[in-house]
PDB file of C-alpha atoms and ligand atoms in Angstrom:
ATOM      1  CA  MET I   1      42.486 173.670 -26.291  1.00  0.00           C
ATOM      2  CA  LYS I   2      41.503 174.517 -30.137  1.00  0.00           C
ATOM      3  CA  ALA I   3      39.980 171.239 -32.450  1.00  0.00           C
ATOM      4  CA  LYS I   4      39.342 170.969 -36.054  1.00  0.00           C
ATOM      5  CA  VAL I   5      39.553 167.652 -36.517  1.00  0.00           C
ATOM      6  CA  ARG I   6      35.781 165.629 -36.114  1.00  0.00           C
ATOM      7  CA  LEU I   7      36.093 161.529 -35.030  1.00  0.00           C
ATOM      8  CA  TYR I   8      32.838 159.937 -34.414  1.00  0.00           C
ATOM      9  CA  LEU I   9      33.679 157.111 -31.144  1.00  0.00           C
ATOM     10  CA  ASP I  10      31.585 154.471 -30.133  1.00  0.00           C
ATOM     11  CA  HIS I  11      31.868 155.024 -26.602  1.00  0.00           C
ATOM     12  CA  PRO I  12      30.081 157.332 -23.872  1.00  0.00           C
ATOM     13  CA  LEU I  13      31.039 160.574 -23.896  1.00  0.00           C
ATOM     14  CA  GLY I  14      30.948 162.778 -20.405  1.00  0.00           C
ATOM     15  CA  VAL I  15      33.515 165.553 -18.668  1.00  0.00           C
ATOM     16  CA  GLY I  16      36.395 163.644 -17.835  1.00  0.00           C
ATOM     17  CA  GLN I  17      35.697 160.594 -19.430  1.00  0.00           C
ATOM     18  CA  SER I  18      38.766 158.285 -20.875  1.00  0.00           C
ATOM     19  CA  VAL I  19      38.677 157.135 -24.197  1.00  0.00           C
ATOM     20  CA  PRO I  20      40.388 154.205 -25.586  1.00  0.00           C
ATOM     21  CA  LEU I  21      41.700 154.619 -29.579  1.00  0.00           C
ATOM     22  CA  ASP I  22      41.932 152.022 -31.594  1.00  0.00           C
ATOM     23  CA  ARG I  23      44.647 151.153 -34.631  1.00  0.00           C
ATOM     24  CA  ASP I  24      42.388 152.654 -37.191  1.00  0.00           C
ATOM     25  CA  GLN I  25      41.696 155.825 -35.203  1.00  0.00           C
ATOM     26  CA  ALA I  26      44.977 156.106 -33.973  1.00  0.00           C
ATOM     27  CA  HIS I  27      46.777 155.927 -37.761  1.00  0.00           C
ATOM     28  CA  TYR I  28      43.884 158.659 -38.598  1.00  0.00           C
ATOM     29  CA  LEU I  29      44.754 161.103 -35.949  1.00  0.00           C
ATOM     30  CA  PHE I  30      48.241 160.935 -35.205  1.00  0.00           C
ATOM     31  CA  GLY I  31      49.573 159.478 -38.642  1.00  0.00           C
ATOM     32  CA  VAL I  32      47.174 161.035 -41.519  1.00  0.00           C
ATOM     33  CA  MET I  33      46.430 164.612 -39.599  1.00  0.00           C
ATOM     34  CA  ARG I  34      49.699 164.550 -37.431  1.00  0.00           C
ATOM     35  CA  LEU I  35      47.948 165.338 -34.007  1.00  0.00           C
ATOM     36  CA  SER I  36      49.858 164.521 -30.900  1.00  0.00           C
ATOM     37  CA  VAL I  37      49.601 164.270 -26.629  1.00  0.00           C
ATOM     38  CA  GLY I  38      48.112 167.832 -25.619  1.00  0.00           C
ATOM     39  CA  ASP I  39      45.954 168.552 -29.121  1.00  0.00           C
ATOM     40  CA  GLY I  40      42.567 168.576 -29.240  1.00  0.00           C
ATOM     41  CA  VAL I  41      39.619 166.370 -30.874  1.00  0.00           C
ATOM     42  CA  LEU I  42      36.297 166.829 -31.057  1.00  0.00           C
ATOM     43  CA  VAL I  43      34.441 163.192 -30.734  1.00  0.00           C
ATOM     44  CA  PHE I  44      30.566 162.380 -30.995  1.00  0.00           C
ATOM     45  CA  ASN I  45      29.326 159.422 -30.308  1.00  0.00           C
ATOM     46  CA  GLY I  46      25.655 159.843 -32.164  1.00  0.00           C
ATOM     47  CA  GLN I  47      23.740 160.159 -29.167  1.00  0.00           C
ATOM     48  CA  SER I  48      25.757 162.819 -26.758  1.00  0.00           C
ATOM     49  CA  GLY I  49      26.000 165.764 -28.823  1.00  0.00           C
ATOM     50  CA  GLU I  50      29.725 167.468 -29.482  1.00  0.00           C
ATOM     51  CA  TRP I  51      32.760 167.430 -26.956  1.00  0.00           C
ATOM     52  CA  LEU I  52      36.387 168.638 -26.945  1.00  0.00           C
ATOM     53  CA  ALA I  53      39.030 165.841 -25.839  1.00  0.00           C
ATOM     54  CA  GLU I  54      42.356 165.975 -25.303  1.00  0.00           C
ATOM     55  CA  ILE I  55      44.774 163.361 -26.511  1.00  0.00           C
ATOM     56  CA  THR I  56      46.633 161.679 -23.454  1.00  0.00           C
ATOM     57  CA  GLU I  57      48.241 158.509 -25.375  1.00  0.00           C
ATOM     58  CA  ALA I  58      49.263 158.724 -29.054  1.00  0.00           C
ATOM     59  CA  GLY I  59      51.117 155.542 -30.316  1.00  0.00           C
ATOM     60  CA  LYS I  60      51.247 153.296 -33.485  1.00  0.00           C
ATOM     61  CA  ARG I  61      49.163 150.800 -32.294  1.00  0.00           C
ATOM     62  CA  GLY I  62      46.281 152.656 -30.493  1.00  0.00           C
ATOM     63  CA  GLY I  63      46.011 156.049 -27.976  1.00  0.00           C
ATOM     64  CA  ALA I  64      43.769 157.708 -25.634  1.00  0.00           C
ATOM     65  CA  LEU I  65      41.418 160.991 -25.492  1.00  0.00           C
ATOM     66  CA  SER I  66      40.144 162.547 -22.351  1.00  0.00           C
ATOM     67  CA  VAL I  67      37.081 164.433 -22.432  1.00  0.00           C
ATOM     68  CA  VAL I  68      36.666 168.045 -21.293  1.00  0.00           C
ATOM     69  CA  ASP I  69      33.878 169.954 -22.249  1.00  0.00           C
ATOM     70  CA  GLN I  70      30.518 169.477 -24.356  1.00  0.00           C
ATOM     71  CA  THR I  71      30.941 171.733 -27.310  1.00  0.00           C
ATOM     72  CA  ALA I  72      27.468 171.014 -29.084  1.00  0.00           C
ATOM     73  CA  PRO I  73      24.310 169.576 -28.142  1.00  0.00           C
ATOM     74  CA  GLN I  74      22.731 166.611 -29.980  1.00  0.00           C
ATOM     75  CA  MET I  75      21.030 167.090 -33.181  1.00  0.00           C
ATOM     76  CA  ASN I  76      18.715 164.450 -34.717  1.00  0.00           C
ATOM     77  CA  PRO I  77      17.460 164.428 -38.053  1.00  0.00           C
ATOM     78  CA  PRO I  78      13.735 164.726 -39.042  1.00  0.00           C
ATOM     79  CA  ASP I  79      12.173 161.097 -39.154  1.00  0.00           C
ATOM     80  CA  LEU I  80      13.192 160.730 -42.784  1.00  0.00           C
ATOM     81  CA  TRP I  81      14.143 157.492 -44.181  1.00  0.00           C
ATOM     82  CA  LEU I  82      15.859 157.198 -48.073  1.00  0.00           C
ATOM     83  CA  LEU I  83      14.839 153.992 -49.645  1.00  0.00           C
ATOM     84  CA  PHE I  84      16.667 153.455 -52.568  1.00  0.00           C
ATOM     85  CA  ALA I  85      17.694 150.691 -54.837  1.00  0.00           C
ATOM     86  CA  PRO I  86      21.475 150.190 -55.013  1.00  0.00           C
ATOM     87  CA  ILE I  87      23.326 150.963 -57.951  1.00  0.00           C
ATOM     88  CA  LYS I  88      27.169 151.174 -59.450  1.00  0.00           C
ATOM     89  CA  LYS I  89      29.285 150.693 -56.172  1.00  0.00           C
ATOM     90  CA  ALA I  90      30.571 154.474 -56.361  1.00  0.00           C
ATOM     91  CA  ARG I  91      27.075 156.238 -57.080  1.00  0.00           C
ATOM     92  CA  THR I  92      25.898 153.974 -54.138  1.00  0.00           C
ATOM     93  CA  ASP I  93      28.522 155.322 -52.272  1.00  0.00           C
ATOM     94  CA  PHE I  94      27.234 158.664 -53.125  1.00  0.00           C
ATOM     95  CA  ILE I  95      24.218 158.553 -52.060  1.00  0.00           C
ATOM     96  CA  VAL I  96      24.707 157.210 -48.644  1.00  0.00           C
ATOM     97  CA  GLU I  97      27.172 159.987 -48.016  1.00  0.00           C
ATOM     98  CA  LYS I  98      24.795 162.656 -49.567  1.00  0.00           C
ATOM     99  CA  ALA I  99      21.601 161.572 -47.342  1.00  0.00           C
ATOM    100  CA  ALA I 100      23.789 161.592 -44.114  1.00  0.00           C
ATOM    101  CA  GLU I 101      24.787 165.312 -45.053  1.00  0.00           C
ATOM    102  CA  MET I 102      21.407 166.111 -46.199  1.00  0.00           C
ATOM    103  CA  GLY I 103      19.681 164.765 -42.812  1.00  0.00           C
ATOM    104  CA  ALA I 104      18.374 161.080 -43.471  1.00  0.00           C
ATOM    105  CA  ALA I 105      17.693 159.464 -40.540  1.00  0.00           C
ATOM    106  CA  ARG I 106      17.990 156.181 -41.938  1.00  0.00           C
ATOM    107  CA  ILE I 107      18.935 155.160 -44.845  1.00  0.00           C
ATOM    108  CA  VAL I 108      17.468 151.642 -46.499  1.00  0.00           C
ATOM    109  CA  PRO I 109      19.175 149.799 -49.838  1.00  0.00           C
ATOM    110  CA  VAL I 110      16.014 148.147 -51.353  1.00  0.00           C
ATOM    111  CA  GLN I 111      16.307 145.197 -53.629  1.00  0.00           C
ATOM    112  CA  THR I 112      13.277 146.270 -56.657  1.00  0.00           C
ATOM    113  CA  ASP I 113      12.542 144.171 -59.712  1.00  0.00           C
ATOM    114  CA  PHE I 114      15.245 145.946 -61.529  1.00  0.00           C
ATOM    115  CA  THR I 115      17.797 146.170 -59.123  1.00  0.00           C
ATOM    116  CA  ASN I 116      21.500 146.169 -60.974  1.00  0.00           C
ATOM    117  CA  SER I 117      23.194 144.874 -57.808  1.00  0.00           C
ATOM    118  CA  GLU I 118      21.853 141.485 -55.070  1.00  0.00           C
ATOM    119  CA  ARG I 119      24.585 142.255 -52.706  1.00  0.00           C
ATOM    120  CA  ILE I 120      25.668 145.411 -50.418  1.00  0.00           C
ATOM    121  CA  ARG I 121      28.626 145.951 -48.286  1.00  0.00           C
ATOM    122  CA  GLN I 122      26.475 147.350 -45.491  1.00  0.00           C
ATOM    123  CA  ASP I 123      29.863 147.881 -42.915  1.00  0.00           C
ATOM    124  CA  ARG I 124      31.201 149.924 -45.864  1.00  0.00           C
ATOM    125  CA  LEU I 125      28.251 152.142 -46.313  1.00  0.00           C
ATOM    126  CA  GLN I 126      27.816 152.477 -42.357  1.00  0.00           C
ATOM    127  CA  ALA I 127      31.284 153.646 -42.286  1.00  0.00           C
ATOM    128  CA  HIS I 128      30.248 156.210 -45.261  1.00  0.00           C
ATOM    129  CA  ALA I 129      27.862 157.069 -43.218  1.00  0.00           C
ATOM    130  CA  VAL I 130      30.021 158.195 -40.607  1.00  0.00           C
ATOM    131  CA  GLU I 131      32.696 159.461 -42.663  1.00  0.00           C
ATOM    132  CA  ALA I 132      30.038 161.788 -43.842  1.00  0.00           C
ATOM    133  CA  ALA I 133      28.628 162.816 -40.326  1.00  0.00           C
ATOM    134  CA  GLU I 134      32.436 163.875 -39.290  1.00  0.00           C
ATOM    135  CA  GLN I 135      32.909 166.425 -42.415  1.00  0.00           C
ATOM    136  CA  CYS I 136      29.709 168.040 -41.838  1.00  0.00           C
ATOM    137  CA  GLY I 137      29.406 168.884 -38.383  1.00  0.00           C
ATOM    138  CA  GLY I 138      26.548 166.363 -37.710  1.00  0.00           C
ATOM    139  CA  THR I 139      26.044 165.009 -34.296  1.00  0.00           C
ATOM    140  CA  PHE I 140      23.724 162.244 -35.447  1.00  0.00           C
ATOM    141  CA  VAL I 141      24.916 158.775 -37.833  1.00  0.00           C
ATOM    142  CA  PRO I 142      22.067 157.890 -39.678  1.00  0.00           C
ATOM    143  CA  GLU I 143      21.942 153.723 -39.788  1.00  0.00           C
ATOM    144  CA  VAL I 144      22.495 151.658 -42.981  1.00  0.00           C
ATOM    145  CA  THR I 145      20.210 148.770 -43.347  1.00  0.00           C
ATOM    146  CA  ASN I 146      20.851 145.317 -44.719  1.00  0.00           C
ATOM    147  CA  LEU I 147      19.328 145.388 -48.367  1.00  0.00           C
ATOM    148  CA  GLN I 148      15.634 144.714 -47.652  1.00  0.00           C
ATOM    149  CA  LYS I 149      13.123 143.817 -50.947  1.00  0.00           C
ATOM    150  CA  LEU I 150      10.982 146.349 -51.111  1.00  0.00           C
ATOM    151  CA  ASP I 151       7.844 144.013 -51.431  1.00  0.00           C
ATOM    152  CA  ARG I 152       8.827 142.996 -48.111  1.00  0.00           C
ATOM    153  CA  LEU I 153       8.710 146.839 -46.896  1.00  0.00           C
ATOM    154  CA  LEU I 154       5.603 147.433 -48.700  1.00  0.00           C
ATOM    155  CA  ASP I 155       4.058 144.664 -46.575  1.00  0.00           C
ATOM    156  CA  ASN I 156       4.493 146.019 -43.324  1.00  0.00           C
ATOM    157  CA  TRP I 157       4.318 149.572 -44.330  1.00  0.00           C
ATOM    158  CA  PRO I 158       3.589 151.758 -40.692  1.00  0.00           C
ATOM    159  CA  ASP I 159       0.392 152.891 -41.078  1.00  0.00           C
ATOM    160  CA  ASP I 160       1.944 156.191 -39.900  1.00  0.00           C
ATOM    161  CA  ARG I 161       4.677 156.939 -42.043  1.00  0.00           C
ATOM    162  CA  GLN I 162       4.080 158.535 -45.237  1.00  0.00           C
ATOM    163  CA  LEU I 163       5.824 157.367 -48.256  1.00  0.00           C
ATOM    164  CA  MET I 164       7.246 160.175 -51.180  1.00  0.00           C
ATOM    165  CA  PHE I 165       7.595 157.834 -54.509  1.00  0.00           C
ATOM    166  CA  CYS I 166       9.559 159.231 -57.047  1.00  0.00           C
ATOM    167  CA  ASP I 167       7.788 157.901 -60.575  1.00  0.00           C
ATOM    168  CA  GLU I 168       9.968 158.673 -63.577  1.00  0.00           C
ATOM    169  CA  THR I 169       7.109 158.102 -66.193  1.00  0.00           C
ATOM    170  CA  GLU I 170       5.746 160.823 -64.115  1.00  0.00           C
ATOM    171  CA  ALA I 171       8.439 163.192 -65.298  1.00  0.00           C
ATOM    172  CA  GLY I 172       6.847 166.557 -65.827  1.00  0.00           C
ATOM    173  CA  ALA I 173       3.680 165.708 -64.022  1.00  0.00           C
ATOM    174  CA  ALA I 174       2.397 169.213 -61.749  1.00  0.00           C
ATOM    175  CA  LEU I 175       2.976 166.406 -58.972  1.00  0.00           C
ATOM    176  CA  THR I 176       4.344 168.084 -55.529  1.00  0.00           C
ATOM    177  CA  LEU I 177       3.570 167.284 -51.845  1.00  0.00           C
ATOM    178  CA  ALA I 178       0.966 170.034 -51.582  1.00  0.00           C
ATOM    179  CA  ASN I 179      -1.633 167.855 -49.374  1.00  0.00           C
ATOM    180  CA  ALA I 180       0.932 166.261 -47.004  1.00  0.00           C
ATOM    181  CA  GLY I 181       1.594 166.863 -44.102  1.00  0.00           C
ATOM    182  CA  LYS I 182       4.242 166.685 -41.426  1.00  0.00           C
ATOM    183  CA  GLY I 183       5.370 163.382 -39.602  1.00  0.00           C
ATOM    184  CA  PRO I 184       7.301 160.196 -40.081  1.00  0.00           C
ATOM    185  CA  TRP I 185       8.102 159.935 -43.756  1.00  0.00           C
ATOM    186  CA  ALA I 186      10.107 158.081 -46.050  1.00  0.00           C
ATOM    187  CA  ILE I 187      11.575 158.452 -49.716  1.00  0.00           C
ATOM    188  CA  VAL I 188      11.880 156.579 -52.424  1.00  0.00           C
ATOM    189  CA  ILE I 189      13.914 156.176 -55.387  1.00  0.00           C
ATOM    190  CA  GLY I 190      14.020 153.633 -57.981  1.00  0.00           C
ATOM    191  CA  PRO I 191      17.258 151.983 -59.273  1.00  0.00           C
ATOM    192  CA  GLU I 192      18.575 152.803 -62.993  1.00  0.00           C
ATOM    193  CA  GLY I 193      15.897 150.483 -64.670  1.00  0.00           C
ATOM    194  CA  GLY I 194      13.198 152.215 -63.282  1.00  0.00           C
ATOM    195  CA  PHE I 195      10.670 150.530 -61.297  1.00  0.00           C
ATOM    196  CA  SER I 196       9.017 147.743 -62.935  1.00  0.00           C
ATOM    197  CA  ASP I 197       4.737 148.248 -63.605  1.00  0.00           C
ATOM    198  CA  ARG I 198       3.692 145.676 -61.076  1.00  0.00           C
ATOM    199  CA  GLU I 199       6.284 147.861 -58.344  1.00  0.00           C
ATOM    200  CA  ARG I 200       4.000 151.081 -59.385  1.00  0.00           C
ATOM    201  CA  LYS I 201       0.908 149.825 -59.014  1.00  0.00           C
ATOM    202  CA  ARG I 202       1.723 148.693 -55.785  1.00  0.00           C
ATOM    203  CA  LEU I 203       3.153 152.103 -54.318  1.00  0.00           C
ATOM    204  CA  ASN I 204       0.454 154.038 -56.325  1.00  0.00           C
ATOM    205  CA  ALA I 205      -1.866 151.729 -54.055  1.00  0.00           C
ATOM    206  CA  LEU I 206      -0.458 152.069 -50.487  1.00  0.00           C
ATOM    207  CA  PRO I 207      -2.766 155.014 -48.642  1.00  0.00           C
ATOM    208  CA  GLN I 208       0.546 156.447 -47.113  1.00  0.00           C
ATOM    209  CA  SER I 209       1.789 157.152 -50.448  1.00  0.00           C
ATOM    210  CA  HIS I 210       2.436 160.680 -52.488  1.00  0.00           C
ATOM    211  CA  VAL I 211       3.732 160.339 -55.820  1.00  0.00           C
ATOM    212  CA  VAL I 212       6.134 163.161 -56.825  1.00  0.00           C
ATOM    213  CA  SER I 213       7.572 164.387 -60.311  1.00  0.00           C
ATOM    214  CA  LEU I 214      11.069 165.531 -60.053  1.00  0.00           C
ATOM    215  CA  GLY I 215      10.880 167.727 -63.260  1.00  0.00           C
ATOM    216  CA  PRO I 216      10.571 166.997 -66.960  1.00  0.00           C
ATOM    217  CA  ARG I 217      13.949 165.276 -67.229  1.00  0.00           C
ATOM    218  CA  ILE I 218      14.817 161.687 -66.160  1.00  0.00           C
ATOM    219  CA  LEU I 219      17.457 161.936 -63.435  1.00  0.00           C
ATOM    220  CA  ARG I 220      19.832 159.561 -62.613  1.00  0.00           C
ATOM    221  CA  ALA I 221      19.094 157.675 -58.867  1.00  0.00           C
ATOM    222  CA  ASP I 222      21.565 159.629 -57.111  1.00  0.00           C
ATOM    223  CA  THR I 223      20.461 162.769 -58.962  1.00  0.00           C
ATOM    224  CA  ALA I 224      17.270 162.138 -57.959  1.00  0.00           C
ATOM    225  CA  ALA I 225      17.860 161.213 -54.389  1.00  0.00           C
ATOM    226  CA  VAL I 226      19.000 164.713 -53.789  1.00  0.00           C
ATOM    227  CA  ALA I 227      16.708 166.526 -55.351  1.00  0.00           C
ATOM    228  CA  ALA I 228      14.155 164.209 -53.399  1.00  0.00           C
ATOM    229  CA  MET I 229      15.378 164.880 -50.326  1.00  0.00           C
ATOM    230  CA  THR I 230      15.952 168.793 -51.184  1.00  0.00           C
ATOM    231  CA  ILE I 231      12.472 168.979 -51.871  1.00  0.00           C
ATOM    232  CA  TRP I 232      11.243 167.283 -48.567  1.00  0.00           C
ATOM    233  CA  GLN I 233      13.963 169.072 -46.154  1.00  0.00           C
ATOM    234  CA  GLN I 234      12.502 172.490 -47.632  1.00  0.00           C
ATOM    235  CA  THR I 235       8.599 171.440 -47.418  1.00  0.00           C
ATOM    236  CA  PHE I 236       9.095 169.081 -44.273  1.00  0.00           C
ATOM    237  CA  GLY I 237      12.753 169.334 -42.658  1.00  0.00           C
ATOM    238  CA  ASP I 238      14.958 171.023 -40.632  1.00  0.00           C
ATOM    239  CA  TRP I 239      16.067 173.508 -43.499  1.00  0.00           C
ATOM    240  CA  GLN I 240      12.499 175.775 -43.050  1.00  0.00           C
TER     241      GLN I 240
HETATM  242  N1  SAM U   1      15.273 153.865 -66.433  1.00  0.00           N
HETATM  243  C1  SAM U   1      14.456 154.765 -65.784  1.00  0.00           C
HETATM  244  C2  SAM U   1      13.693 155.621 -67.307  1.00  0.00           C
HETATM  245  O1  SAM U   1      14.225 155.603 -68.348  1.00  0.00           O
HETATM  246  O2  SAM U   1      12.350 155.846 -67.323  1.00  0.00           O
HETATM  247  C3  SAM U   1      15.107 155.766 -65.433  1.00  0.00           C
HETATM  248  C4  SAM U   1      14.896 155.488 -64.209  1.00  0.00           C
HETATM  249  S1  SAM U   1      15.576 157.061 -62.878  1.00  0.00           S
HETATM  250  C5  SAM U   1      17.350 156.577 -63.690  1.00  0.00           C
HETATM  251  C6  SAM U   1      16.248 156.450 -61.793  1.00  0.00           C
HETATM  252  C7  SAM U   1      14.831 156.629 -60.369  1.00  0.00           C
HETATM  253  O3  SAM U   1      15.001 158.027 -60.106  1.00  0.00           O
HETATM  254  C8  SAM U   1      13.514 156.606 -61.081  1.00  0.00           C
HETATM  255  O4  SAM U   1      13.135 155.278 -61.054  1.00  0.00           O
HETATM  256  C9  SAM U   1      12.865 157.652 -59.707  1.00  0.00           C
HETATM  257  O5  SAM U   1      12.336 157.101 -59.242  1.00  0.00           O
HETATM  258  C10 SAM U   1      13.566 158.928 -59.850  1.00  0.00           C
HETATM  259  N2  SAM U   1      13.490 159.703 -61.230  1.00  0.00           N
HETATM  260  C11 SAM U   1      14.533 160.185 -61.613  1.00  0.00           C
HETATM  261  N3  SAM U   1      13.857 161.046 -62.477  1.00  0.00           N
HETATM  262  C12 SAM U   1      12.834 161.142 -62.351  1.00  0.00           C
HETATM  263  C13 SAM U   1      11.565 162.440 -62.319  1.00  0.00           C
HETATM  264  N4  SAM U   1      11.791 163.238 -63.123  1.00  0.00           N
HETATM  265  N5  SAM U   1      10.699 162.107 -61.475  1.00  0.00           N
HETATM  266  C14 SAM U   1      10.591 161.514 -60.767  1.00  0.00           C
HETATM  267  N6  SAM U   1      11.312 160.221 -60.398  1.00  0.00           N
HETATM  268  C15 SAM U   1      12.757 160.217 -60.983  1.00  0.00           C
END
């Protein structure tokens, strides 16, 4: 049995396990992808690797799968958080999608002094992270948290988590991660308006902080998020 479609399921997975499908999943598999009983689907739940499952029931309002065999082990990303200040809707969606593809373990929208939007739809952003994992062959889905105040996060910053502070005022300076080491990390990217002087002082004063330049040009926040994750993954992550 071959399977091309990958689907995230919030359900335990194991050989012989029967998994019910809700209306949305049934619509996607049977309406959009035109699959039917007997076809195979690759499924994962974010914790137990990837599995081949066979469609055993296919209806308009639901259906069922039976899990056949494991096709890939669970692969978790490095312990990297991406902190970013939400920008316009489509660009925020892009950041979440790319962060999930590039191997963030946790995606944290932060409210900064110059953050453009005061609210986010956490459920919608989480759904983007799920979709990105389905598309990229990943078995892990990063958690997208609710909007958090950057100040509050910094008040309780974990001792062992280093912070890659991407500071646009250092654009072009020769600042790299050369003096840092592996372990838990976070990247922080500011909003369109950049960081305030007050935030910059706070971020620089944090002992775990490493200020970094992303080259001589000022990048948009979504470009900066991808560039920063590329540098980090290449230096400390699972691209090595
Ligand atoms: N309004 C700011 C300005 O004109 O100086 C630009 C902010 S930029 C659009 C958004 C975020 O991307 C920044 O807060 C920073 O975190 C990151 N960023 C963009 N370009 C960067 C660079 N060359 N070096 C370091 N960080 C950069």
